[in-house]
Each structure stands twice: as C-alpha cells, then as structure tokens.
C-alpha cells in the first residue's frame, strides 16, 4: 500500500508528500508538518515524490539557516582560521544528514514487494499485453526504478567521490563552489574569487565531502561507526552547537 512509502501521505484518495517540521523550527515555519499535493494518480504521485520531498527539505533547511546563532549582522568580515574548521565540520555533518534523509526516501523491500505483487496481478488479469515487449517494459518501469534506486544512488556517490578526489589533486573546485558561497553568506564572511582564502576554504570543504562520502559507502555495508581519517575533519573546539547536523524527523501514519 502507498502508506508504506516514506514521506507519502494518502487522504481521501489523494496523494501528498509530507515532512514533519523539527520542533525548534515550528514557530518560525508556523506548522508542525509541511505538505504538498501530488494528485490522485498513484504512479504520477510516486514519480513526483522525490522532487516534492526535496523541495520541502529545502524549506526546512532555509528555516534552519535563518536561526544560525553565529550569523553576523552588518558588512561581511574576513574569514578566519576558526571559520575553516567550522566550515569543514558543518559540511561533513550536513552531508551525512543529507545521506540519511536520502536513504529514507529509497523504496523499502516491502514497498518493492507490493509493487511486484501488483504487477503480477495485472499480468494475471490480462491487463498487460505480455506478447508486446514495449507494453511489458512500460508496465514494469515503476518496479525497475524502485529495484535499481539503491544501486543507482550508490553509483552516483562513488562517482562523486572519485571526481572530488581527482579535482582535489588538480586544484579544481567547481563541485563545491555552491557550498562555499552558501557558507560565506550564512556566516557573513568574505573570500573573493581567486583569493588564497577561498582556495583554502574550497579544498577543506572538498576534503569534508570526501570523508562524508566515504562514510556513506560504509553505511552501504551496514557500518555506521566510521570516523574521519582526515585530520582536518574534526569538531571545532569550544563550539558544541556546531557539532549538531540538521535532523529531519519523519513520522509516517497510514491514513
């Protein structure tokens, strides 16, 4: 049933994407839950679900950023050594939180089995032209996507890890430029393009991303106890609040 799919809400025959708002953000957002409609057709709703969930998560992330206690008012200031360490740890923990949220969106074994049973029932009822390969493929697409989702995600993370390692040795920073700009803006800091400060920040964020991606690959093997081997990826001293990644708690109820 659709109620078994994470982040999916079904009410009165209509489908919705939903995410619970963390308690500390409810006063800011004004809601306990974010919901967006996906229509009344299950297949279309399932296809639209990942993008809808990502949009809701961006709303939560935006609200989270607005509460950052270390946001500075007024003109942007120069980046400091402490900022480098904070940027590294925040990116590392945020990347792991993003991975956890993404895993929650992957189809479960139960959901895949339900989709497979539905496909078999349609075939047995003569609703699929089994002699037509294209018809069989079209009917099987949802199931194929669900079965391959985890492998595709793992391959994408491995490819990004390989690309970051190559870029790090070649002094290419394009894969993390958006993270640099976001960090500088969030903390009202400046590091002009072409400056040594920006280059240093870029390389450190890349190393944080590399460590986080290595943790995600360990998670694929059931190992959630991995620790960073890179000496720069450590919690900032004297700043316990910076150690907490954004947590997105999702509670699904069949309705």
CSV table of C-alpha atoms in Angstrom, one decimal:
chain,number,residue,atom,x,y,z
A,1,UNK,CA,0.0,0.0,0.0
A,2,UNK,CA,1.0,3.6,-0.6
A,3,UNK,CA,1.0,4.3,3.2
A,4,UNK,CA,4.2,2.1,3.4
A,5,UNK,CA,6.1,4.6,1.3
A,6,UNK,CA,8.2,7.0,3.3
A,7,UNK,CA,7.1,10.7,3.1
A,8,UNK,CA,3.9,9.7,1.3
A,9,UNK,CA,0.5,10.6,2.8
A,10,UNK,CA,-2.8,9.4,1.4
A,11,UNK,CA,-6.0,11.1,2.3
A,12,UNK,CA,-9.4,10.8,0.6
A,13,UNK,CA,-7.9,9.2,-2.5
A,14,UNK,CA,-5.3,12.0,-2.9
A,15,UNK,CA,-1.6,11.7,-2.6
A,16,UNK,CA,0.7,14.1,-0.7
A,17,UNK,CA,4.4,14.5,0.1
A,18,UNK,CA,5.0,15.4,3.7
A,19,UNK,CA,7.8,16.0,6.2
A,20,UNK,CA,7.5,16.8,9.9
A,21,UNK,CA,8.9,20.1,10.9
A,22,UNK,CA,11.5,19.9,13.7
A,23,UNK,CA,10.2,21.2,17.0
A,24,UNK,CA,12.7,24.1,17.1
A,25,UNK,CA,11.6,25.4,13.7
A,26,UNK,CA,7.8,25.1,14.2
A,27,UNK,CA,7.4,28.7,15.5
A,28,UNK,CA,9.4,30.0,12.5
A,29,UNK,CA,7.6,27.9,9.9
A,30,UNK,CA,4.3,28.1,11.6
A,31,UNK,CA,3.4,24.5,11.0
A,32,UNK,CA,4.1,21.1,12.5
A,33,UNK,CA,4.2,19.4,9.1
A,34,UNK,CA,5.0,20.5,5.5
A,35,UNK,CA,2.7,19.0,2.9
A,36,UNK,CA,2.5,19.4,-0.9
A,37,UNK,CA,-0.2,17.7,-3.1
A,38,UNK,CA,0.8,15.1,-5.7
A,39,UNK,CA,-2.5,14.5,-7.3
A,40,UNK,CA,-4.8,11.5,-7.4
A,41,UNK,CA,-2.9,9.0,-9.6
A,42,UNK,CA,-0.5,6.8,-7.7
A,43,UNK,CA,2.1,6.3,-10.4
A,44,UNK,CA,2.4,10.0,-11.1
A,45,UNK,CA,2.5,10.7,-7.4
A,46,UNK,CA,5.3,8.2,-6.9
A,47,UNK,CA,7.3,9.8,-9.7
A,48,UNK,CA,6.8,13.3,-8.3
A,49,UNK,CA,7.5,12.3,-4.7
A,50,UNK,CA,11.4,12.6,-4.6
A,51,UNK,CA,11.3,16.2,-6.1
A,52,UNK,CA,8.5,17.2,-3.8
A,53,UNK,CA,10.3,15.9,-0.7
A,54,UNK,CA,13.5,17.7,-1.8
A,55,UNK,CA,11.5,20.9,-2.1
A,56,UNK,CA,10.1,20.5,1.4
A,57,UNK,CA,13.5,19.7,2.8
A,58,UNK,CA,14.9,22.9,1.2
A,59,UNK,CA,12.2,24.9,3.1
A,60,UNK,CA,13.3,23.3,6.3
A,61,UNK,CA,17.0,24.0,5.5
A,62,UNK,CA,16.2,27.6,4.8
A,63,UNK,CA,14.4,28.0,8.1
A,64,UNK,CA,17.3,26.2,9.8
A,65,UNK,CA,19.8,28.6,8.2
A,66,UNK,CA,17.8,31.6,9.4
A,67,UNK,CA,18.2,30.5,13.0
A,68,UNK,CA,22.0,30.1,12.8
A,69,UNK,CA,23.3,31.7,16.0
A,70,UNK,CA,26.6,32.7,14.5
A,71,UNK,CA,25.1,34.8,11.7
A,72,UNK,CA,26.7,38.2,11.8
A,73,UNK,CA,24.9,41.5,11.2
A,74,UNK,CA,26.3,44.2,9.0
A,75,UNK,CA,29.2,44.0,6.5
A,76,UNK,CA,30.8,40.8,5.7
A,77,UNK,CA,34.0,40.1,7.6
A,78,UNK,CA,37.2,38.3,6.6
A,79,UNK,CA,37.4,34.5,7.0
A,80,UNK,CA,39.5,33.2,10.0
A,81,UNK,CA,41.2,30.0,10.9
A,82,UNK,CA,38.3,29.1,13.2
A,83,UNK,CA,35.9,29.6,10.2
A,84,UNK,CA,37.8,27.0,8.2
A,85,UNK,CA,37.4,24.4,10.9
A,86,UNK,CA,33.7,25.2,11.4
A,87,UNK,CA,33.1,25.0,7.7
A,88,UNK,CA,34.7,21.6,7.5
A,89,UNK,CA,32.7,20.1,10.3
A,90,UNK,CA,29.4,21.7,9.3
A,91,UNK,CA,29.7,20.4,5.7
A,92,UNK,CA,30.7,16.9,7.0
A,93,UNK,CA,27.8,16.6,9.3
A,94,UNK,CA,25.3,18.2,6.9
A,95,UNK,CA,26.4,15.7,4.1
A,96,UNK,CA,25.8,12.8,6.5
A,97,UNK,CA,22.4,14.2,7.4
A,98,UNK,CA,21.5,14.6,3.7
A,99,UNK,CA,22.5,11.0,3.1
A,100,UNK,CA,20.3,9.8,5.9
A,101,UNK,CA,17.4,11.7,4.5
A,102,UNK,CA,18.0,10.3,1.1
A,103,UNK,CA,18.1,6.8,2.4
A,104,UNK,CA,14.7,7.4,4.0
A,105,UNK,CA,13.4,8.2,0.5
A,106,UNK,CA,14.6,5.0,-1.1
A,107,UNK,CA,12.0,2.3,-1.6
A,108,UNK,CA,11.8,-0.3,1.1
A,109,UNK,CA,11.9,-4.0,0.5
A,110,UNK,CA,8.2,-4.2,1.5
A,111,UNK,CA,7.3,-1.4,-1.0
A,112,UNK,CA,9.1,-3.2,-3.8
A,113,UNK,CA,7.4,-6.5,-3.0
A,114,UNK,CA,4.0,-4.7,-3.0
A,115,UNK,CA,4.7,-3.2,-6.4
A,116,UNK,CA,5.9,-6.6,-7.7
A,117,UNK,CA,2.7,-8.2,-6.5
A,118,UNK,CA,0.6,-5.5,-8.2
A,119,UNK,CA,2.4,-6.1,-11.4
A,120,UNK,CA,1.8,-9.8,-11.3
A,121,UNK,CA,-1.9,-9.3,-10.5
A,122,UNK,CA,-2.2,-7.0,-13.5
A,123,UNK,CA,-0.5,-9.6,-15.7
A,124,UNK,CA,-2.7,-12.4,-14.5
A,125,UNK,CA,-5.8,-10.3,-15.0
A,126,UNK,CA,-4.8,-9.8,-18.7
A,127,UNK,CA,-4.2,-6.0,-18.2
A,128,UNK,CA,-0.7,-6.3,-19.7
A,129,UNK,CA,-0.1,-7.4,-23.3
A,130,UNK,CA,2.6,-9.9,-22.4
A,131,UNK,CA,3.3,-10.6,-26.1
A,132,UNK,CA,4.3,-6.9,-26.6
A,133,UNK,CA,7.8,-6.2,-25.1
A,134,UNK,CA,7.2,-2.4,-25.1
A,135,UNK,CA,3.9,-2.9,-23.1
A,136,UNK,CA,5.7,-5.2,-20.6
A,137,UNK,CA,8.5,-2.6,-20.2
A,138,UNK,CA,6.1,0.2,-19.7
A,139,UNK,CA,4.2,-1.7,-17.1
A,140,UNK,CA,7.4,-2.7,-15.3
A,141,UNK,CA,9.1,0.8,-15.3
A,142,UNK,CA,8.0,1.7,-11.7
A,143,UNK,CA,9.2,-1.6,-10.4
A,144,UNK,CA,12.5,-1.4,-12.2
A,145,UNK,CA,13.1,2.1,-10.9
A,146,UNK,CA,12.4,1.0,-7.4
A,147,UNK,CA,14.6,-2.0,-7.6
A,148,UNK,CA,17.5,0.0,-9.1
A,149,UNK,CA,17.2,3.1,-6.9
A,150,UNK,CA,19.7,2.0,-4.2
A,151,UNK,CA,22.3,0.8,-6.7
A,152,UNK,CA,22.0,4.0,-8.7
A,153,UNK,CA,22.4,6.1,-5.7
A,154,UNK,CA,25.4,4.2,-4.6
A,155,UNK,CA,27.0,4.5,-8.1
A,156,UNK,CA,26.3,8.3,-8.1
A,157,UNK,CA,28.0,8.7,-4.7
A,158,UNK,CA,31.0,6.7,-5.8
A,159,UNK,CA,31.3,8.8,-9.0
A,160,UNK,CA,31.2,12.0,-7.0
A,161,UNK,CA,33.8,10.7,-4.6
A,162,UNK,CA,36.1,9.8,-7.5
A,163,UNK,CA,35.5,13.2,-9.1
A,164,UNK,CA,36.3,15.1,-5.8
A,165,UNK,CA,39.5,13.2,-5.3
A,166,UNK,CA,40.6,14.0,-8.9
A,167,UNK,CA,39.6,17.6,-8.6
A,168,UNK,CA,41.5,18.0,-5.3
A,169,UNK,CA,44.7,16.9,-6.9
A,170,UNK,CA,44.1,19.2,-9.9
A,171,UNK,CA,43.0,22.3,-7.9
A,172,UNK,CA,39.6,22.3,-9.4
A,173,UNK,CA,36.8,23.5,-7.1
A,174,UNK,CA,33.7,23.7,-9.3
A,175,UNK,CA,31.9,20.9,-7.4
A,176,UNK,CA,31.9,22.8,-4.1
A,177,UNK,CA,31.6,26.4,-5.3
A,178,UNK,CA,27.9,26.5,-4.2
A,179,UNK,CA,28.8,25.2,-0.8
A,180,UNK,CA,31.5,27.9,-0.4
A,181,UNK,CA,29.0,30.7,-1.3
A,182,UNK,CA,26.4,29.3,1.0
A,183,UNK,CA,28.8,29.1,3.9
A,184,UNK,CA,30.1,32.6,3.4
A,185,UNK,CA,26.6,34.0,3.0
A,186,UNK,CA,25.3,32.1,6.1
A,187,UNK,CA,28.1,33.5,8.3
A,188,UNK,CA,28.5,36.9,6.7
A,189,UNK,CA,32.1,36.2,5.6
A,190,UNK,CA,34.0,37.2,2.5
A,191,UNK,CA,36.5,35.3,0.5
A,192,UNK,CA,36.8,36.8,-3.0
A,193,UNK,CA,37.2,34.6,-6.1
A,194,UNK,CA,40.9,34.0,-6.8
A,195,UNK,CA,41.9,34.7,-3.2
A,196,UNK,CA,44.1,32.3,-1.2
A,197,UNK,CA,41.4,32.3,1.5
A,198,UNK,CA,38.7,31.0,-0.9
A,199,UNK,CA,41.1,28.4,-2.3
A,200,UNK,CA,41.9,27.1,1.2
A,201,UNK,CA,38.2,27.0,2.1
A,202,UNK,CA,37.3,25.1,-1.1
A,203,UNK,CA,39.9,22.4,-0.5
A,204,UNK,CA,38.9,21.9,3.1
A,205,UNK,CA,35.2,21.6,2.1
A,206,UNK,CA,36.2,19.1,-0.6
A,207,UNK,CA,38.1,17.1,2.0
A,208,UNK,CA,35.0,17.2,4.2
A,209,UNK,CA,32.8,16.0,1.3
A,210,UNK,CA,35.3,13.2,0.6
A,211,UNK,CA,35.2,11.9,4.2
A,212,UNK,CA,31.4,12.1,4.3
A,213,UNK,CA,31.1,10.2,1.0
A,214,UNK,CA,33.4,7.5,2.4
A,215,UNK,CA,31.1,7.2,5.4
A,216,UNK,CA,28.1,6.8,3.1
A,217,UNK,CA,29.8,3.9,1.3
A,218,UNK,CA,30.5,2.3,4.7
A,219,UNK,CA,26.8,2.7,5.5
A,220,UNK,CA,26.0,0.7,2.4
A,221,UNK,CA,27.8,-2.2,4.1
A,222,UNK,CA,25.9,-1.7,7.4
A,223,UNK,CA,28.8,0.1,9.1
A,224,UNK,CA,27.6,3.3,10.8
A,225,UNK,CA,30.5,3.6,13.1
A,226,UNK,CA,33.1,5.0,10.7
A,227,UNK,CA,35.2,8.0,11.8
A,228,UNK,CA,37.0,10.6,9.7
A,229,UNK,CA,40.6,9.7,8.9
A,230,UNK,CA,41.5,13.1,7.5
A,231,UNK,CA,42.9,15.1,10.5
A,232,UNK,CA,41.2,18.4,9.5
A,233,UNK,CA,37.7,16.8,9.8
A,234,UNK,CA,37.2,17.2,13.5
A,235,UNK,CA,34.6,19.1,15.7
A,236,UNK,CA,35.6,22.7,16.3
A,237,UNK,CA,36.9,23.2,19.8
A,238,UNK,CA,34.7,25.1,22.2
A,239,UNK,CA,31.7,25.2,19.8
A,240,UNK,CA,29.4,22.3,20.7
A,241,UNK,CA,26.5,23.7,18.8
A,242,UNK,CA,28.4,23.3,15.6
A,243,UNK,CA,28.5,19.6,16.1
A,244,UNK,CA,24.9,19.1,15.6
A,245,UNK,CA,23.8,18.2,12.0
A,246,UNK,CA,20.3,19.1,10.7
A,247,UNK,CA,18.0,16.3,11.6
A,248,UNK,CA,14.8,15.7,9.7
A,249,UNK,CA,12.4,13.5,11.6
A,250,UNK,CA,9.7,11.9,9.6
A,251,UNK,CA,6.7,10.1,11.1
A,252,UNK,CA,4.5,8.2,8.7
A,253,UNK,CA,0.9,7.2,9.5
A,254,UNK,CA,-1.3,5.2,7.3
A,255,UNK,CA,-4.4,7.2,6.6
